[in-house]
């Protein structure tokens, strides 16, 4: 039933877990707005905007951009009419402070989060996927040292976000090590 479908979702998972791939699938399949903070930041940097210059050093080091910067950047996207059919957050929130700000923004927009979905992938597999991506794409943050830092930050700062969100929304964990199409099907079931 369309009314019961949960289309305001946040996708979690460490770097290389397939969040971007699955978010793009949901955008095609459901027409939801795909809000990817990492992509937005890389775009700002490639355009050389003031924001892009501010965040470049964080991106290169694999460190989190300050919460205020991210929250300000994302605010208008959440209220975008294009998000009427729902939205999928990819890479946000990454800290408990961001999650609190998100809940407040969504409450005032009357667009509460329906579900958080986590793509679980073993660390060794993440590292080999990211090494492959480093060869295919020009991403300066897919080097071994920076990958290790991003995985550490995910564990220390982003895993606690799931405990926080679990107080108010269902948190569904999926096996992200399955083939892409199987993850997509499991995801559709999780939000149906
Ligand atoms: P991603 O493409 O999601 O892996 O993000 C790439 C990089 O962008 C991260 O390593 C951070 O430097 C930055 N970034 C993306 N999303 C956030 C966020 N929600 N909070 C802080 N930094 C972020």
Tab-separated table of N, CA and C and ligand atoms in Angstrom, residues 15 19 36-39 41-42 55 58-60 62-67 70 90-95 98 133 139 141 150, ligand 1:
chain	number	residue	atom	x	y	z
A	15	UNK	N	32.267	3.654	4.341
A	15	UNK	CA	32.717	3.946	2.981
A	15	UNK	C	32.867	2.617	2.229
A	19	UNK	N	26.237	2.491	-0.380
A	19	UNK	CA	25.151	3.456	-0.141
A	19	UNK	C	24.787	4.220	-1.411
A	36	UNK	N	22.994	13.340	-1.198
A	36	UNK	CA	24.298	12.740	-0.886
A	36	UNK	C	25.274	13.848	-0.518
A	37	UNK	N	25.578	13.963	0.768
A	37	UNK	CA	26.415	15.088	1.212
A	37	UNK	C	27.834	15.006	0.636
A	38	UNK	N	28.396	13.801	0.527
A	38	UNK	CA	29.749	13.677	-0.033
A	38	UNK	C	29.784	14.192	-1.474
A	39	UNK	N	28.771	13.828	-2.258
A	39	UNK	CA	28.712	14.296	-3.657
A	39	UNK	C	28.533	15.807	-3.714
A	41	UNK	N	29.552	17.957	-1.554
A	41	UNK	CA	30.822	18.589	-1.164
A	41	UNK	C	31.847	18.485	-2.296
A	42	UNK	N	31.920	17.317	-2.948
A	42	UNK	CA	32.884	17.176	-4.057
A	42	UNK	C	32.525	18.127	-5.193
A	55	UNK	N	36.033	23.194	2.560
A	55	UNK	CA	35.943	21.775	2.923
A	55	UNK	C	37.023	20.894	2.299
A	58	UNK	N	39.306	18.797	4.552
A	58	UNK	CA	38.604	17.719	5.259
A	58	UNK	C	38.410	16.524	4.332
A	59	UNK	N	37.972	16.806	3.106
A	59	UNK	CA	37.724	15.712	2.157
A	59	UNK	C	39.007	14.927	1.923
A	60	UNK	N	40.104	15.649	1.682
A	60	UNK	CA	41.360	14.968	1.364
A	60	UNK	C	41.860	14.116	2.520
A	62	UNK	N	39.915	12.724	4.779
A	62	UNK	CA	38.909	11.753	5.217
A	62	UNK	C	38.276	12.129	6.543
A	63	UNK	N	38.434	13.396	6.941
A	63	UNK	CA	37.860	13.861	8.221
A	63	UNK	C	36.457	14.404	7.993
A	64	UNK	N	35.662	14.436	9.038
A	64	UNK	CA	34.318	14.980	8.897
A	64	UNK	C	34.358	16.500	8.803
A	65	UNK	N	33.589	17.019	7.874
A	65	UNK	CA	33.383	18.462	7.748
A	65	UNK	C	32.571	18.884	8.985
A	66	UNK	N	32.833	20.084	9.550
A	66	UNK	CA	32.108	20.479	10.769
A	66	UNK	C	30.583	20.400	10.615
A	67	UNK	N	29.936	20.005	11.705
A	67	UNK	CA	28.483	19.791	11.686
A	67	UNK	C	27.713	21.006	11.160
A	70	UNK	N	27.692	21.272	7.369
A	70	UNK	CA	26.876	20.246	6.719
A	70	UNK	C	25.389	20.539	6.908
A	90	UNK	N	22.080	9.953	1.990
A	90	UNK	CA	23.233	9.091	1.722
A	90	UNK	C	24.468	9.803	2.277
A	91	UNK	N	24.934	9.331	3.432
A	91	UNK	CA	26.128	9.945	4.025
A	91	UNK	C	25.817	11.031	5.036
A	92	UNK	N	24.590	11.150	5.414
A	92	UNK	CA	24.137	12.128	6.414
A	92	UNK	C	22.952	11.520	7.139
A	93	UNK	N	22.839	11.602	8.471
A	93	UNK	CA	23.772	12.223	9.401
A	93	UNK	C	24.930	11.295	9.756
A	94	UNK	N	26.077	11.882	10.044
A	94	UNK	CA	27.260	11.097	10.384
A	94	UNK	C	27.689	11.284	11.830
A	95	UNK	N	27.064	12.213	12.532
A	95	UNK	CA	27.353	12.405	13.964
A	95	UNK	C	26.008	12.534	14.688
A	98	UNK	N	24.528	15.931	14.196
A	98	UNK	CA	23.839	16.066	12.899
A	98	UNK	C	22.472	15.388	12.954
A	133	UNK	N	37.778	1.022	-6.364
A	133	UNK	CA	37.190	2.317	-6.735
A	133	UNK	C	38.283	3.371	-6.953
A	139	UNK	N	39.270	9.696	-6.952
A	139	UNK	CA	38.893	10.209	-5.629
A	139	UNK	C	40.098	10.188	-4.738
A	141	UNK	N	40.380	10.526	-1.755
A	141	UNK	CA	40.229	9.992	-0.402
A	141	UNK	C	40.132	8.471	-0.378
A	150	UNK	N	38.705	6.975	7.475
A	150	UNK	CA	37.257	7.078	7.260
A	150	UNK	C	36.522	5.922	7.953
B	1	LIG	P1	31.183	10.167	1.129
B	1	LIG	O1	31.142	10.433	-0.342
B	1	LIG	O2	29.828	10.070	1.752
B	1	LIG	O3	32.076	9.008	1.483
B	1	LIG	O4	31.844	11.460	1.798
B	1	LIG	C1	33.145	11.892	1.423
B	1	LIG	C2	33.687	12.883	2.451
B	1	LIG	O5	32.822	14.024	2.541
B	1	LIG	C3	33.778	12.377	3.887
B	1	LIG	O6	34.954	11.636	4.120
B	1	LIG	C4	33.760	13.694	4.674
B	1	LIG	O7	35.012	14.359	4.568
B	1	LIG	C5	32.755	14.507	3.878
B	1	LIG	N1	31.363	14.306	4.348
B	1	LIG	C6	30.329	13.753	3.633
B	1	LIG	N2	29.202	13.735	4.350
B	1	LIG	C7	29.520	14.287	5.558
B	1	LIG	C8	28.776	14.523	6.749
B	1	LIG	N3	27.476	14.182	6.856
B	1	LIG	N4	29.424	15.111	7.785
B	1	LIG	C9	30.716	15.468	7.700
B	1	LIG	N5	31.479	15.249	6.613
B	1	LIG	C10	30.891	14.671	5.544
